[in-house]
GROMACS .gro file of C-alpha atoms in nm:
model
  256
    1MET     CA    1   1.507   1.952  -1.574
    2SER     CA    2   1.552   2.169  -1.280
    3TRP     CA    3   1.509   2.500  -1.513
    4LEU     CA    4   1.187   2.355  -1.632
    5VAL     CA    5   1.026   2.336  -1.286
    6MET     CA    6   1.148   2.655  -1.189
    7THR     CA    7   1.013   2.821  -1.500
    8PRO     CA    8   0.647   2.975  -1.435
    9LEU     CA    9   0.392   2.799  -1.641
   10TRP     CA   10   0.247   3.107  -1.863
   11VAL     CA   11   0.644   3.132  -1.957
   12ILE     CA   12   0.649   2.781  -2.097
   13GLY     CA   13   0.298   2.834  -2.268
   14LEU     CA   14   0.405   3.132  -2.477
   15LEU     CA   15   0.732   2.973  -2.561
   16LEU     CA   16   0.575   2.647  -2.651
   17LEU     CA   17   0.261   2.809  -2.854
   18SER     CA   18   0.550   3.021  -3.065
   19ALA     CA   19   0.733   2.725  -3.124
   20LEU     CA   20   0.441   2.570  -3.271
   21THR     CA   21   0.321   2.889  -3.439
   22VAL     CA   22   0.680   2.899  -3.604
   23ALA     CA   23   0.685   2.531  -3.702
   24VAL     CA   24   0.395   2.575  -3.924
   25ALA     CA   25   0.485   2.902  -4.061
   26LEU     CA   26   0.812   2.716  -4.169
   27GLY     CA   27   0.643   2.433  -4.313
   28TYR     CA   28   0.387   2.640  -4.506
   29ALA     CA   29   0.673   2.827  -4.629
   30GLY     CA   30   0.835   2.573  -4.736
   31GLN     CA   31   0.577   2.408  -4.949
   32ILE     CA   32   0.504   2.717  -5.106
   33ARG     CA   33   0.855   2.716  -5.251
   34LEU     CA   34   0.824   2.386  -5.352
   35GLN     CA   35   0.508   2.481  -5.514
   36ARG     CA   36   0.620   2.778  -5.689
   37ARG     CA   37   0.943   2.555  -5.859
   38ALA     CA   38   0.717   2.288  -5.942
   39GLY     CA   39   0.475   2.494  -6.121
   40ALA     CA   40   0.183   2.758  -6.040
   41GLY     CA   41  -0.145   2.575  -5.925
   42ILE     CA   42   0.009   2.260  -5.832
   43GLU     CA   43  -0.146   2.129  -5.529
   44PRO     CA   44  -0.009   1.869  -5.272
   45SER     CA   45  -0.174   1.552  -5.319
   46SER     CA   46  -0.412   1.335  -5.106
   47GLY     CA   47  -0.164   1.119  -4.967
   48GLY     CA   48   0.007   1.415  -4.742
   49ALA     CA   49  -0.345   1.466  -4.550
   50HIS     CA   50  -0.391   1.088  -4.463
   51LEU     CA   51  -0.001   1.071  -4.323
   52LEU     CA   52  -0.064   1.417  -4.141
   53SER     CA   53  -0.378   1.204  -3.958
   54ALA     CA   54  -0.188   0.942  -3.856
   55VAL     CA   55   0.072   1.203  -3.729
   56LEU     CA   56  -0.150   1.354  -3.515
   57GLY     CA   57  -0.339   1.043  -3.404
   58LEU     CA   58   0.070   0.944  -3.294
   59LEU     CA   59   0.100   1.271  -3.097
   60ALA     CA   60  -0.252   1.237  -2.918
   61LEU     CA   61  -0.162   0.915  -2.809
   62LEU     CA   62   0.169   1.083  -2.709
   63LEU     CA   63   0.010   1.322  -2.481
   64GLY     CA   64  -0.228   1.064  -2.350
   65PHE     CA   65   0.054   0.880  -2.196
   66SER     CA   66   0.237   1.189  -2.058
   67PHE     CA   67  -0.107   1.263  -1.899
   68SER     CA   68  -0.169   0.916  -1.763
   69MET     CA   69   0.194   0.897  -1.614
   70ALA     CA   70   0.138   1.284  -1.451
   71MET     CA   71  -0.205   1.163  -1.319
   72ASP     CA   72  -0.091   0.842  -1.183
   73ARG     CA   73   0.197   1.052  -0.969
   74TYR     CA   74  -0.057   1.246  -0.832
   75GLU     CA   75  -0.286   1.018  -0.737
   76THR     CA   76   0.032   0.844  -0.532
   77ARG     CA   77   0.081   1.161  -0.366
   78ARG     CA   78  -0.270   1.219  -0.297
   79GLN     CA   79  -0.301   0.868  -0.142
   80LEU     CA   80   0.011   0.933   0.078
   81VAL     CA   81  -0.129   1.190   0.210
   82ILE     CA   82  -0.418   1.024   0.359
   83GLN     CA   83  -0.241   0.715   0.481
   84GLU     CA   84   0.031   0.924   0.650
   85ALA     CA   85  -0.274   1.144   0.856
   86ASN     CA   86  -0.440   0.823   0.926
   87ALA     CA   87  -0.102   0.630   1.050
   88LEU     CA   88  -0.032   0.934   1.269
   89GLY     CA   89  -0.392   0.945   1.402
   90THR     CA   90  -0.395   0.580   1.500
   91THR     CA   91  -0.030   0.685   1.647
   92TRP     CA   92  -0.238   0.950   1.868
   93LEU     CA   93  -0.474   0.757   1.988
   94ARG     CA   94  -0.291   0.457   2.112
   95VAL     CA   95  -0.017   0.706   2.282
   96GLN     CA   96  -0.344   0.839   2.464
   97LEU     CA   97  -0.367   0.481   2.638
   98LEU     CA   98  -0.043   0.475   2.797
   99ASP     CA   99   0.074   0.564   3.104
  100GLU     CA  100   0.236   0.889   3.238
  101PRO     CA  101   0.484   1.014   3.178
  102ASP     CA  102   0.517   0.839   2.834
  103ARG     CA  103   0.195   0.981   2.725
  104ALA     CA  104   0.260   1.368   2.816
  105VAL     CA  105   0.594   1.315   2.641
  106MET     CA  106   0.473   1.157   2.334
  107SER     CA  107   0.181   1.365   2.282
  108GLY     CA  108   0.390   1.678   2.300
  109LEU     CA  109   0.633   1.537   2.029
  110LEU     CA  110   0.352   1.443   1.797
  111ARG     CA  111   0.165   1.730   1.813
  112ARG     CA  112   0.520   1.956   1.715
  113TYR     CA  113   0.592   1.671   1.438
  114VAL     CA  114   0.255   1.702   1.269
  115ASP     CA  115   0.324   2.066   1.264
  116ALA     CA  116   0.671   2.017   1.089
  117ARG     CA  117   0.446   1.769   0.836
  118LEU     CA  118   0.222   2.034   0.763
  119ALA     CA  119   0.479   2.278   0.722
  120TRP     CA  120   0.688   2.069   0.479
  121SER     CA  121   0.363   1.967   0.318
  122ASN     CA  122   0.254   2.325   0.235
  123SER     CA  123   0.621   2.485   0.164
  124THR     CA  124   0.627   2.558  -0.237
  125ALA     CA  125   1.065   2.518  -0.227
  126GLU     CA  126   1.146   2.226  -0.468
  127SER     CA  127   1.366   2.106  -0.183
  128PRO     CA  128   1.224   2.225   0.178
  129PRO     CA  129   1.457   2.151   0.444
  130GLU     CA  130   1.312   1.864   0.661
  131VAL     CA  131   1.578   1.857   0.965
  132GLY     CA  132   1.309   1.943   1.231
  133ALA     CA  133   1.094   1.659   1.137
  134VAL     CA  134   1.376   1.399   1.105
  135VAL     CA  135   1.481   1.542   1.495
  136LEU     CA  136   1.121   1.483   1.587
  137GLN     CA  137   1.095   1.136   1.452
  138GLN     CA  138   1.424   1.057   1.629
  139GLN     CA  139   1.279   1.193   1.912
  140LEU     CA  140   0.950   1.011   1.912
  141TRP     CA  141   1.147   0.681   1.842
  142ALA     CA  142   1.388   0.709   2.129
  143ALA     CA  143   1.060   0.820   2.354
  144THR     CA  144   0.882   0.495   2.246
  145GLY     CA  145   1.209   0.277   2.344
  146VAL     CA  146   1.175   0.478   2.693
  147ALA     CA  147   0.818   0.341   2.721
  148LEU     CA  148   0.868   0.004   2.587
  149ARG     CA  149   1.106  -0.008   2.894
  150SER     CA  150   0.847   0.179   3.149
  151ASP     CA  151   0.510   0.038   3.337
  152SER     CA  152   0.330   0.096   3.029
  153PRO     CA  153   0.160  -0.225   2.856
  154PRO     CA  154   0.423  -0.364   2.659
  155LEU     CA  155   0.128  -0.483   2.382
  156LEU     CA  156   0.022  -0.134   2.358
  157THR     CA  157   0.371   0.020   2.356
  158ARG     CA  158   0.458  -0.203   2.041
  159GLY     CA  159   0.156  -0.094   1.848
  160VAL     CA  160   0.261   0.236   1.909
  161MET     CA  161   0.618   0.164   1.769
  162ASP     CA  162   0.447  -0.002   1.461
  163SER     CA  163   0.164   0.288   1.398
  164LEU     CA  164   0.475   0.547   1.423
  165ASN     CA  165   0.730   0.316   1.234
  166GLU     CA  166   0.464   0.302   0.963
  167SER     CA  167   0.419   0.708   0.951
  168ILE     CA  168   0.815   0.755   0.925
  169ASP     CA  169   0.815   0.496   0.646
  170LEU     CA  170   0.530   0.705   0.463
  171ALA     CA  171   0.687   1.024   0.524
  172SER     CA  172   0.970   0.894   0.323
  173ALA     CA  173   0.738   0.762   0.071
  174ARG     CA  174   0.595   1.131   0.045
  175THR     CA  175   0.955   1.270  -0.004
  176ALA     CA  176   1.026   1.024  -0.303
  177ALA     CA  177   0.700   1.101  -0.451
  178ARG     CA  178   0.739   1.470  -0.461
  179ALA     CA  179   1.093   1.425  -0.581
  180ALA     CA  180   0.946   1.227  -0.893
  181HIS     CA  181   0.891   1.375  -1.237
  182ILE     CA  182   0.826   1.243  -1.562
  183PRO     CA  183   1.166   1.175  -1.749
  184ALA     CA  184   1.342   1.484  -1.911
  185LEU     CA  185   1.395   1.296  -2.210
  186VAL     CA  186   1.008   1.183  -2.240
  187GLN     CA  187   0.911   1.550  -2.248
  188GLY     CA  188   1.198   1.673  -2.497
  189LEU     CA  189   1.068   1.373  -2.736
  190LEU     CA  190   0.738   1.493  -2.697
  191LEU     CA  191   0.821   1.864  -2.783
  192VAL     CA  192   1.022   1.771  -3.097
  193TYR     CA  193   0.721   1.521  -3.192
  194ALA     CA  194   0.491   1.828  -3.146
  195ILE     CA  195   0.711   2.101  -3.325
  196LEU     CA  196   0.763   1.852  -3.643
  197SER     CA  197   0.417   1.749  -3.654
  198MET     CA  198   0.311   2.121  -3.665
  199ALA     CA  199   0.577   2.204  -3.943
  200MET     CA  200   0.388   1.868  -4.127
  201LEU     CA  201   0.079   2.054  -4.103
  202GLY     CA  202   0.203   2.376  -4.246
  203THR     CA  203   0.327   2.140  -4.533
  204VAL     CA  204   0.025   1.960  -4.617
  205LEU     CA  205  -0.189   2.290  -4.612
  206GLY     CA  206   0.002   2.456  -4.811
  207ASN     CA  207  -0.179   2.740  -5.047
  208SER     CA  208  -0.523   2.619  -4.802
  209LEU     CA  209  -0.364   2.762  -4.483
  210LYS     CA  210  -0.526   3.081  -4.490
  211GLN     CA  211  -0.858   2.898  -4.538
  212HIS     CA  212  -0.813   2.716  -4.220
  213LEU     CA  213  -0.581   2.962  -4.042
  214PRO     CA  214  -0.877   2.968  -3.744
  215GLN     CA  215  -0.890   2.621  -3.719
  216THR     CA  216  -0.520   2.588  -3.707
  217ALA     CA  217  -0.467   2.858  -3.456
  218LEU     CA  218  -0.716   2.689  -3.233
  219LEU     CA  219  -0.535   2.369  -3.280
  220LEU     CA  220  -0.214   2.538  -3.158
  221VAL     CA  221  -0.386   2.650  -2.863
  222LEU     CA  222  -0.538   2.333  -2.787
  223LEU     CA  223  -0.180   2.152  -2.821
  224THR     CA  224  -0.035   2.424  -2.583
  225LEU     CA  225  -0.296   2.369  -2.317
  226ALA     CA  226  -0.228   2.020  -2.301
  227HIS     CA  227   0.101   2.014  -2.268
  228VAL     CA  228   0.136   2.286  -2.014
  229MET     CA  229  -0.162   2.093  -1.812
  230VAL     CA  230   0.087   1.795  -1.814
  231LEU     CA  231   0.351   2.001  -1.667
  232ASP     CA  232   0.123   2.147  -1.422
  233LEU     CA  233   0.049   1.795  -1.304
  234ASP     CA  234   0.422   1.679  -1.276
  235ARG     CA  235   0.432   2.026  -1.010
  236PRO     CA  236   0.384   1.850  -0.709
  237ARG     CA  237   0.507   2.239  -0.551
  238ALA     CA  238   0.491   2.535  -0.765
  239GLY     CA  239   0.183   2.402  -1.016
  240SER     CA  240  -0.146   2.535  -0.918
  241ILE     CA  241  -0.286   2.175  -0.946
  242GLN     CA  242  -0.176   2.083  -0.571
  243VAL     CA  243  -0.248   1.771  -0.344
  244SER     CA  244  -0.486   1.899  -0.081
  245GLN     CA  245  -0.346   1.866   0.285
  246GLN     CA  246  -0.707   1.868   0.374
  247PRO     CA  247  -0.644   1.535   0.591
  248MET     CA  248  -0.337   1.637   0.780
  249GLU     CA  249  -0.491   1.978   0.848
  250ASP     CA  250  -0.793   1.758   1.008
  251LEU     CA  251  -0.571   1.561   1.246
  252ARG     CA  252  -0.395   1.873   1.358
  253ARG     CA  253  -0.734   1.989   1.460
  254SER     CA  254  -0.854   1.653   1.610
  255ILE     CA  255  -0.517   1.640   1.840
  256GLU     CA  256  -0.529   1.981   1.989
   0.00000   0.00000   0.00000
């Protein structure tokens, strides 16, 4: 799975397009050879075309299922960004109501923590270091404990603790969401099914492949683009389709 994530998408697209083209060519060559053995002028029966339609329909269904999985994960990551920004914003507002010196201490820690979370969000590494953010979480939690034992109103301090705990939980949820991918077995089976379907396409077309060459080439390109789009959505860090970090950036500007 790691090599699939690290390989550039354009390389995967070219390899996939080449594999599909070779599959069509092999199916075509095999059908021509069978026709020559059986006798010149013999065309494949219409039953093969109906079977090919069913195979391509199932391929479209599998592609749609994979796209839906990738899109659901993308939407989950997007919602988690908004939820974390809201939780941190609520924590900031509640901290501003604390008495000194708790307010100053926790405000400084929160600013640094938001910066650390933004750095993590914008990192392109597959597993970026989170040591700084984790240390700041521990310091914020310790500062909240100090505030609980200080002169700040206990009810307000507990509200700060609740919103801070929610933001820490959301940070863990975002880490898990970024580590989740479409299972490699699903991607592999989808690729094998697509290649076998194209081999069947070449077999069914037979002598008429040259007449349908533009349509066949367009089909191969569309299938490649669909696969690449699914892989792009499944790359939370390195893909071209990225979740916007605008809510976190707006939060950072608001607490300046």
